Structures are given as C-alpha cells and as structure tokens.
Amino acid sequence: MNKSESKYFNTALRMDEALITLLEQKDLEYITVKELCQQAGVNRSTFYLHYETIADLVNETLERINQRFLSYFPKQEEEVLGNMDSRKREELVLVTREYLLPYLRFIRDNKKIYRAAFRNPGGMQAYARYGELKQHILGPILERFAIPTVHRPYYIAYYVEGIIAIIKEWLRQDCADDVKMIADIIETCVRPKEKQ
C-alpha cells in the first residue's frame, strides 16, 4: 500500500468511526456532513473526495462491518448450507455453539456498532441484514419441518426478534456477562433442554 492509499484508507476508517459515534447519539437523517467531518477531524472537501452522499458512507461502513463480522467465523457459509437437504431433521438447528460464540464475540467487540444499528435500524439496515439468514437458512429448515408457507414469516419473526431482544438486553448491560452465559441463554430459549 503506497502513502496515498494508506492516507485514503485511514480517512475512510475515521469517517466510519465518526458515523458510528454520531449514530449512537442521533438518528441518521439528522446527521450532517459538517458533523461527520468535525467528528472525524477532516475537511468537508475531504468528505466529498471520498463520498457523494452520507448514504455512500453508510454503505461503505456496512461493508466494512460485514467483512469484520465474517472474519469471526471459522467455517465458510458453503460448509453450513451445502448439505442442508441431506441432513437429518434433528441436526437442522441454526443456533449452534460453533456459530453463536463467534457471533456474540463480534457483538461484544463491536458494541458501538450494534448500539448504533439498534438505535437506527433503518439507516444501518439492521433488519435487512437478516434477509440472507431468512432466505438461505431459516426458510429451508422450516420447509424441511413442513411448516406451512403462510406460517413461516411468523416463525422467523419470533426466532429473530427473540435473539435480538436478548442481544439488546446484553448491550444494555454493556456486554458485562460472559459470552458463554449469553450463548447458553439463547440456546435454552431456542431449544429448551428436558429436565432429567
């Protein structure tokens, strides 16, 4: 990376962080370019050198978050989804410790991003991000269990919103509780264990 690429990259990172910081304080539609520049310590001309609009910055920030998020997971998506049709029904569980722990670690390590996303779900596309999950994982699992198509949106809403509610509460506690404890709670809610 040459000096100008490095400078460009550092400015972009500062702009991403400025956006996230401001999103914790106010809704996206009330954030101005002037505020973003002040927060990032750059001139307006620098902002417009990188982005045409605030929406461009939001898209770039979300892309960086996605890249960071995927780096937390040990297996590739194909390994999880590849044999969905051939798996036994009892194995069709989305929330496994193998994937839940990295997800929770990412949230803990990126609390600021998640607080901003939940405060501004539209601007940060928080709910749209679950589209892939719904389409590629939850949908096929519900199909395998012969859940009627008209019922599936309700099952999915219950499942996703329940996990989000636990995450929001954990964030309110500043992620003070251990990741493994939160994973246990989510697993128990999703798949209650029988008492022996």
Backbone as a ProteinNet text record, in pm:
[ID]
protein_1_A
[PRIMARY]
MNKSESKYFNTALRMDEALITLLEQKDLEYITVKELCQQAGVNRSTFYLHYETIADLVNETLERINQRFLSYFPKQEEEVLGNMDSRKREELVLVTREYLLPYLRFIRDNKKIYRAAFRNPGGMQAYARYGELKQHILGPILERFAIPTVHRPYYIAYYVEGIIAIIKEWLRQDCADDVKMIADIIETCVRPKEKQ
[TERTIARY]
85.3	0	89.9	68.7	150.9	95.1	165.5	130.5	-8.8	-44.7	-176.4	-288.7	-266.8	-367.2	-385.3	-275.3	-279.9	-356.3	-331.1	-399.3	-549.4	-583	-722.9	-791.3	-725.4	-780.2	-801.1	-702.4	-714.1	-827.6	-843.4	-953.7	-1087.3	-1096.8	-1220.5	-1252.6	-1152.9	-1175.9	-1224.1	-1163.3	-1205.2	-1348.9	-1385.8	-1522.4	-1621.2	-1583.4	-1668.4	-1691.7	-1584	-1594.2	-1676.2	-1659.3	-1736	-1885.3	-1918.4	-2058.5	-2116.1	-2044.3	-2093.2	-2110.9	-2016	-2025.2	-2148.6	-2171.2	-2287	-2418.3	-2419	-2540.8	-2580.8	-2485.5	-2519.5	-2593.7	-2577.8	-2635.3	-2764.8	-2779	-2896.2	-2927.3	-3047	-3089.9	-3014.1	-2998.3	-2920.3	-2966.5	-3098.4	-3147.8	-3112.8	-3067.6	-3030	-2878.5	-2803.9	-2658.1	-2619.3	-2534.3	-2491.1	-2347	-2311.2	-2173.6	-2079.8	-2122.4	-2040.9	-2007.9	-2109.5	-2086.9	-1992.4	-2013.7	-1926.9	-1781.9	-1761.2	-1625.4	-1562.3	-1641.1	-1588.4	-1550.1	-1636.4	-1611.4	-1488.3	-1471	-1358.6	-1231.1	-1244.8	-1127.6	-1079	-1173	-1138	-1217.9	-1176	-1246.9	-1363.3	-1461.3	-1574.6	-1525.1	-1423.2	-1371.6	-1317.3	-1260.9	-1211.3	-1327.6	-1437.6	-1556.4	-1601.2	-1613.9	-1664	-1562.8	-1439.7	-1339.7	-1365.3	-1415.5	-1440.8	-1583	-1681.1	-1822.8	-1902.8	-2009	-2101	-2205.3	-2249.6	-2354.9	-2324.1	-2400.7	-2388.3	-2427.5	-2522.1	-2563.5	-2445.1	-2356.2	-2236.1	-2147.4	-2135.2	-2056.8	-2122.6	-2253.8	-2326.2	-2300	-2310.9	-2287.3	-2145.1	-2047.3	-1908.7	-1889.3	-1948.7	-1936.9	-1997.1	-2113.9	-2177.9	-2093.5	-2030.7	-1944.5	-1825.2	-1765.8	-1652.4	-1696.3	-1814	-1867.4	-1888.5	-1945.8	-1967.2	-1836.8	-1733.8	-1603.8	-1548.5	-1558.3	-1510	-1590.7	-1723.1	-1811.7	-1774.6	-1757.5	-1725.8	-1592	-1500.3	-1368.6	-1375.5	-1485.5	-1500.8	-1541.8	-1585.1	-1640.3	-1539.1	-1530.1	-1430.2	-1463.5	-1590.7	-1629.6	-1693.2	-1682.9	-1744.2	-1892.6	-1970.2	-2114.6	-2146.8	-2069.2	-2097	-2095.3	-2006.5	-1997.4	-2123.3	-2185.8	-2306.3	-2426.8	-2436.1	-2554.9	-2548	-2427.1	-2406.5	-2486.2	-2503.2	-2571.5	-2704.2	-2769.6	-2895.3	-3000.5	-3012.3	-3116	-3089.4	-2963.3	-2931.4	-2918.2	-2926.1	-2910.8	-3037.9	-3018.6	-3132.1	-3204.6	-3335.1	-3413.7	-3362.7	-3319.6	-3271.7	-3140.6	-3072.1	-2948.5	-2973.4	-3097.9	-3130.5	-3159.9	-3055.1	-3066	-2973.2	-3029.5	-2948.3	-2851.8	-2901.7	-2819.1	-2738.1	-2614.7	-2522.5	-2411.6	-2350.6	-2242.8	-2129.8	-2104.8	-1997	-2014.6	-2138.5	-2165.2	-2212.6	-2275.5	-2326.3	-2212.2	-2109.8	-1999.1	-1925.4	-1888.4	-1823.8	-1915.4	-2043.8	-2141.2	-2145.6	-2152.7	-2158.2	-2025.9	-1914.7	-1784.9	-1776.5	-1827.5	-1827	-1909.7	-2026.3	-2111.2	-2038.8	-1980.4	-1907.1	-1793.5	-1721.2	-1606.5	-1646.6	-1772.5	-1821.7	-1952.3	-1956.7	-2077.5	-2130.1	-2039.2	-2075.5	-2157.1	-2113.3	-2181.6	-2322.1	-2335.7	-2466.1	-2560.2	-2509.2	-2594.6	-2645.3	-2556.3	-2595.4	-2697.3	-2676	-2767.1	-2905.4	-2912.9	-3043	-3110.7	-3031	-3088.5	-3139.4	-3074.1	-3107.8	-3125.2	-3224.9	-3235.5	-3253.2	-3322.1	-3341.1	-3212	-3145.7	-3023.2	-2910.8	-2899.7	-2793.4	-2839	-2961.6	-3017	-3009.8	-3034.5	-3021.6	-3112.4	-3236.6	-3328.6	-3311	-3270.8	-3247	-3132.6	-3040.4	-2924.8	-2965.2	-3084.8	-3131.2	-3197	-3205.3	-3267	-3201.5	-3068.3	-2994.4	-3021.9	-3019.4	-3045.7	-3183.6	-3282.6	-3419.8	-3430.9	-3374.1	-3389.1	-3310.8	-3186.5	-3098.8	-3091.9	-3129	-3116.7	-3251.8	-3318.4	-3443.9	-3552.7	-3563.9	-3665.2	-3652.5	-3534	-3518.7	-3540.9	-3501.2	-3523.7	-3673.6	-3746.7	-3891.2	-3960	-3909.2	-3963.6	-3943.9	-3825.6	-3797.2	-3888.7	-3931.9	-4021.5	-4168.3	-4192.5	-4327	-4412.3	-4348.6	-4422.5	-4488.8	-4618.8	-4686.5	-4623.3	-4615.5	-4551.8	-4610.3	-4740.4	-4803.4	-4767.7	-4723.9	-4685.7	-4539.5	-4457.3	-4312.2	-4271.1	-4330.4	-4288.2	-4306.1	-4407.3	-4431	-4325.1	-4291.4	-4185.6	-4053.2	-4023.5	-3897.3	-3893.9	-4004.1	-4010.6	-3987.8	-4051.6	-4036.5	-3891.4	-3833	-3696.5	-3597	-3601.5	-3506	-3526.6	-3650.6	-3677.6	-3640.9	-3656.1	-3617.9	-3468.6	-3388.8	-3243.8	-3203.9	-3268	-3238.2	-3270	-3379.5	-3416.7	-3309.7	-3257.3	-3151	-3025.9	-2990.4	-2872.7	-2889.1	-3006.7	-3031.2	-3014.7	-3067.2	-3053.9	-2907.9	-2836	-2693.1	-2617.6	-2652.5	-2589.6	-2622.9	-2748.1	-2785.3	-2698.6	-2654.5	-2567.3	-2420.2	-2394.6	-2261.1	-2182.6	-2255	-2195.8	-2108.9	-2151.4	-2074.3	-2078.5	-2189.2	-2199	-2117.7	-2067.2	-1980.2	-2051.7	-1978	-2030.1	-2091.1	-2026.2	-2076.6	-2210	-2226	-2352.4	-2465.6	-2439	-2540.7	-2572	-2470.1	-2491.7	-2581.3	-2556.8	-2640	-2785.1	-2805.8	-2941.8	-3011.9	-2944.9	-3006.6	-3036.4	-2940.6	-2963.6	-3080.7	-3090.8	-3200.3	-3334.1	-3336.7	-3461.3	-3501.7	-3404.4	-3432.4	-3463.6	-3387.7	-3405.1	-3404	-3516.1	-3517.5	-3476.6	-3391.8	-3346	-3445.1	-3464.2	-3556	-3488.7	-3568.5	-3513.9	-3500.1	-3389.8	-3363.9	-3395.6
-116.8	0	123	211.7	331.7	437.2	548.1	650.7	709.2	736.2	794.2	694.6	563.2	461.3	448.8	454.8	446.3	565.1	683.3	803.9	793.3	746.7	729.4	630.7	517.6	413.9	467.3	538.7	593.8	694.5	777.8	873.9	800	696.2	618.2	554.1	501.8	442.6	548.3	665.5	773.9	816.8	819.1	854.2	747	619.5	510.7	524.8	547.3	561.5	684.5	793.7	915.6	888.6	817.9	785	701.4	599.6	511.5	589.5	674.8	755.7	845.4	911.3	1000.3	923.7	802.6	721.6	677.4	672	638.9	753.9	873.4	992.7	1038.8	1014.2	1065.7	979.6	1001.2	927.2	974.3	884.5	910.2	1034.9	1052.9	1165.5	1302.1	1305	1430.9	1454	1362.5	1376.1	1454.4	1553.2	1636.5	1603.9	1642.8	1626.2	1705.7	1823.6	1908	1835	1772.3	1697.6	1579.3	1507.6	1393.4	1437.8	1549.1	1599.9	1644.7	1712.4	1755.3	1634	1535.4	1414.8	1339.6	1333.6	1260.3	1343.1	1474.9	1562.2	1583.1	1594.3	1617.9	1736.8	1789.6	1898.6	1844.3	1932.1	1893.8	1848.1	1913.4	1876.7	1733.3	1693.3	1555.8	1457.7	1493.6	1408.5	1386.5	1496.2	1486.7	1426.2	1419.6	1348.9	1197.6	1153.4	1010.9	967.2	1054.8	1016.7	1126.9	1085	1184.2	1224.4	1125.2	1149.8	1074.8	1105	1031.7	885.2	860.6	722.6	640.1	702.7	632.5	591.6	680.2	648.9	535.1	540.6	433.6	299.5	295.6	170.3	119	208.7	167.9	114.2	182.9	140.3	1.6	-21.5	-152.9	-262.3	-230.8	-328.6	-365.2	-267	-294.4	-377.7	-345.6	-422.2	-567.1	-587.9	-724.1	-801.2	-737.7	-804.3	-841.9	-751	-778	-891.9	-888.9	-989.8	-1129.3	-1143.1	-1273.4	-1328.4	-1240.3	-1285.1	-1357.2	-1344.9	-1409	-1555.3	-1597.8	-1732	-1829.1	-1948.5	-2046.6	-2117.2	-2132.8	-2207.3	-2113.4	-2151.7	-2075.9	-2112.1	-2020.6	-2040.2	-2169.8	-2203.1	-2323.6	-2449	-2450.9	-2567.7	-2583.6	-2470.7	-2475.1	-2508.7	-2446.1	-2457.6	-2571.5	-2615.3	-2710.1	-2837.7	-2892.5	-3021.5	-3008.7	-2895.1	-2870.5	-2976.7	-3015.8	-3110.8	-3253.4	-3288.3	-3425.2	-3444.8	-3338.7	-3352.7	-3408.5	-3476.6	-3526.5	-3407.3	-3421.4	-3309	-3261.9	-3354.2	-3313	-3234.2	-3242.5	-3166	-3026.1	-2998.8	-2870.3	-2766	-2719.8	-2619.1	-2506	-2386.9	-2272.5	-2231.3	-2228.4	-2178.1	-2291.5	-2299.2	-2394.8	-2314.9	-2372.7	-2305.9	-2262.4	-2343.7	-2317.5	-2182	-2142.4	-2016.1	-1907.5	-1946.7	-1849.5	-1778.9	-1852	-1789.7	-1683.6	-1710.5	-1603.7	-1482.6	-1507.9	-1400.4	-1311.9	-1373.7	-1297.4	-1226.2	-1288.9	-1221.9	-1098.5	-1109.5	-994.4	-881	-913.2	-810.1	-745.5	-826.2	-773.1	-681.6	-722.1	-644.4	-522.2	-517.5	-408.1	-351.2	-332.4	-284.7	-155.4	-67.8	62.6	47.5	-41.5	-64.3	-117.3	-213.3	-272.8	-174.4	-94.5	7.6	104.2	144.8	235.6	168	41.3	-30.2	-44.3	-74.4	-89.5	45.5	149.5	283.6	333.6	296.4	339.9	220.3	135.3	12.9	38.8	144.2	173.8	218.3	314.4	369.4	268.7	183.1	83.3	-50.1	-53.1	-172.2	-295.1	-273.1	-381.3	-499.8	-474.2	-585	-643.9	-562.6	-612.8	-713.3	-698.4	-787.3	-929.5	-948.3	-1082.5	-1149.5	-1079.6	-1135.3	-1263.1	-1264.3	-1384.3	-1499.1	-1468.9	-1569.8	-1630.9	-1545.2	-1593.1	-1677.6	-1628.1	-1694.5	-1824.9	-1824.8	-1939.1	-2040.6	-2001.5	-2095.4	-2124.8	-2022	-2046.7	-2101.9	-2044.6	-2092	-2240.3	-2286.1	-2430	-2519.7	-2472.6	-2553.3	-2566.9	-2455.7	-2461	-2546.8	-2542.5	-2626.5	-2773.5	-2809.2	-2949.3	-2998.5	-2905.7	-2943.9	-2931	-2908	-2899.6	-2789.8	-2681	-2565.9	-2499.9	-2476.8	-2415.1	-2279.6	-2252.7	-2130.5	-2005.2	-2000.4	-1880.9	-1861.9	-1967.9	-1959.2	-1916.1	-1939.6	-1919.5	-1779	-1672.8	-1539.1	-1519.2	-1582.3	-1569.2	-1644.3	-1763.6	-1840	-1763.5	-1713.4	-1640.8	-1515.2	-1440.3	-1318.5	-1350.8	-1456.3	-1495.7	-1531.1	-1608.8	-1655.9	-1539.3	-1458.6	-1348.2	-1242.5	-1203.8	-1098.7	-1144.1	-1272.6	-1323.3	-1310.6	-1348.3	-1336.5	-1189.2	-1104.6	-961.1	-904.3	-947.4	-897.3	-933.5	-1054.1	-1094.9	-1010.6	-989.9	-910	-766.9	-708.2	-571	-560.4	-657.6	-655.4	-668.8	-754.9	-773.3	-643.1	-574.3	-445	-341.3	-345.3	-252.5	-277	-401.7	-438.9	-417.5	-351.3	-324.4	-454.1	-559.5	-691	-740.5	-704.8	-741.6	-892.1	-956.9	-1100.9	-1176.3	-1290.3	-1372.3	-1418.2	-1422.4	-1466.8	-1606.1	-1696.4	-1833.6	-1837.3	-1748.6	-1741.7	-1696.7	-1595.7	-1547.3	-1655.5	-1727.3	-1838.1	-1944.2	-1977	-2074.9	-2029.3	-1902.4	-1848.2	-1858.2	-1817.3	-1822.8	-1967.4	-2056.4	-2198.1	-2255.2	-2220	-2270.5	-2215.8	-2090.9	-2031.6	-2096	-2122.6	-2179.5	-2328.4	-2398.4	-2542.8	-2579.1	-2559.8	-2592.2	-2738.4	-2757.5	-2892.6	-2956.5	-3085.8	-3158.2	-3178.8	-3165.8	-3189.9	-3339.3	-3376.8	-3520	-3562.4
0	0	0	-97	-100.5	-5.8	5.8	103.7	79.6	-46.4	-74.5	-46.5	-76.7	-44.3	105.3	178.2	323.7	382.1	328.7	376.3	347.3	227.2	188.9	283.4	308.8	395.9	537.9	591.2	726.3	736.5	633.9	633	631.3	548.9	541.3	676.1	744.1	876.6	976	971.6	1061.7	1031.9	904.5	867.6	916.4	902.4	952.2	1102.1	1175.6	1321.6	1359.8	1286.6	1313	1293.3	1187.2	1160.6	1274.3	1315.2	1421.4	1551.7	1584.8	1706.6	1702.1	1590.1	1577.9	1578.9	1520.3	1519.6	1660	1750	1888.9	1955.4	1902.1	1962.5	1896.8	1765.9	1693.7	1573.4	1519.1	1400.7	1277.5	1182.5	1062.3	986.9	976.1	896.7	956.1	1080.5	1144.7	1148.1	1092.8	1088.8	963.6	982.4	869.6	831.2	709.7	663.5	753.7	793.9	881.7	1012.2	1073.6	1198.4	1176.6	1068.5	1037.5	1024.1	952.5	931.5	1062.4	1146.3	1276.6	1360.9	1364	1443.8	1393.7	1260.9	1202.2	1195	1213.7	1206.3	1063.7	970.3	829.9	776.2	662.4	596.1	514.3	486.3	400.1	263.1	212.3	80	82	194	207.3	204.5	273.2	271.2	127.1	51.9	-85.2	-182.2	-143.1	-221.8	-214.4	-98.5	-73.5	-107.7	-79.9	-89.8	-158.6	-227.1	-284	-180.8	-101.6	-2.9	126.2	229	356	333.7	244.4	213.9	162.5	84.7	37.4	155	251.8	372.6	450.1	463.3	534.4	466.1	333.8	260.3	280.1	275.5	297	438.9	535.6	675.8	693.8	634.7	645.8	580.8	469.8	402.6	491.3	554.7	645.1	765.2	817.2	930.1	886.9	768.2	716.6	705.7	652.1	638.4	774.9	869.2	1004.1	1067.3	1046.5	1102	1051	920.1	861.8	908.8	944	989.8	1124.4	1196.5	1327	1316.4	1199.4	1185.4	1128.1	1189.9	1148	1017.9	984.4	864.7	763.9	639.7	532.1	522	465.6	450.3	376.3	273.6	195.7	283.1	382.2	469.7	554	588.1	670	583.3	466.7	384.1	283.8	251.9	143.9	152.8	270.3	281.8	356.7	345.2	415.4	383.6	256.6	216.5	264.4	287	324.7	475.6	550.8	696.9	760.7	872.8	949.4	1010.1	1031.1	1084.2	1219.6	1303.8	1437.5	1431.2	1318	1300.8	1244.7	1202.5	1141.4	1248.6	1308.2	1412.4	1373.8	1364.7	1324.2	1433.8	1556.1	1665.3	1724.8	1681.7	1740.8	1806.7	1904.1	1977.8	1882.9	1783.6	1688.1	1617.7	1593.9	1525.8	1621.4	1730.4	1826.6	1900.3	1940.4	2014.3	1932.7	1806.2	1728.2	1708.3	1687	1669.7	1793.8	1909.7	2035	2063.1	2029.1	2046.2	1957.4	1836.5	1746	1805	1856.8	1917.9	2035.2	2121.8	2237.8	2192.7	2091.3	2044.2	1962.4	1921.4	1837.1	1893.7	2025	2092.8	2032	2000.6	1946.6	1817.4	1730.7	1603.8	1628.7	1718.5	1744.1	1812.1	1903	1964.7	1857.9	1768.4	1659.7	1567.9	1535.7	1446.4	1508.2	1637.5	1701.3	1724.5	1741.6	1757	1622.6	1512.9	1377.6	1285.1	1309.4	1230	1080.5	1043.3	901.1	835.4	897	840.4	833.1	931.3	933.6	874.3	822.3	757.9	848.3	978.1	1075.6	1044.4	1005.4	981.9	842.1	747.8	612.2	611.8	705.8	712.2	746	801.3	833.2	712.6	599	479	432.5	427.9	386.1	482	610.5	712.5	691.1	668.1	647.8	522	414.4	285.3	275.1	320.7	296.6	409.8	529.2	640.4	704.4	756.5	827.4	734.1	613.7	518.6	489.1	446.8	419.4	542.2	659.1	779.8	805.6	795.8	818.7	713.2	591.7	484.5	516.7	563.6	599.5	711.3	798.2	907	866.2	736.1	678.4	742.8	780.6	832.3	711.2	715.3	600.7	564.7	437.2	386.8	451.8	468.2	526.8	674	742.1	883.6	901.8	799.6	812.1	854.1	799.7	844.6	995.4	1052.8	1196.8	1278	1233.1	1299.3	1293.2	1173.8	1155	1241.1	1243.8	1324.4	1472.1	1520.2	1660.7	1691.7	1605.1	1625	1623.8	1517.3	1502.1	1610.1	1633.1	1732.8	1874	1901.5	2033.5	2058	1959.8	1972.5	1982	1899.6	1903.5	2040.8	2101.2	2234.1	2338.3	2331.4	2424.2	2399.9	2273.7	2239.1	2288.8	2269.2	2315.4	2466.9	2537.5	2684.4	2724.8	2658.1	2685.7	2659.5	2551	2521.5	2628.8	2679.1	2788.7	2911.8	2928.3	3040.5	3003.9	2891	2837.5	2813.5	2776.6	2747.5	2863.9	2984.5	3103.8	3131.2	3098.3	3121.2	3016.8	3056.7	2972.8	2845.3	2736.2	2606.8	2619.3	2690	2703.3	2777.9	2877	2950.2	2856.7	2774.7	2681.7	2578.5	2532.1	2438.7	2501.5	2628.9	2699.8	2705.1	2735.1	2745.1	2610.3	2504	2370.8	2332.5	2354.2	2320.3	2398	2524.9	2607.9	2559.7	2519.2	2467.3	2334.4	2250.2	2118.7	2128	2209.3	2224.6	2372.5	2441.2	2585.2	2608.6	2706.5	2739.1	2833.8	2811.9	2902.1	3035.9	3143.6	3278.2	3297.9	3362.2	3380.7	3519.5
[MASK]
++++++++++++++++++++++++++++++++++++++++++++++++++++++++++++++++++++++++++++++++++++++++++++++++++++++++++++++++++++++++++++++++++++++++++++++++++++++++++++++++++++++++++++++++++++++++++++++++++++

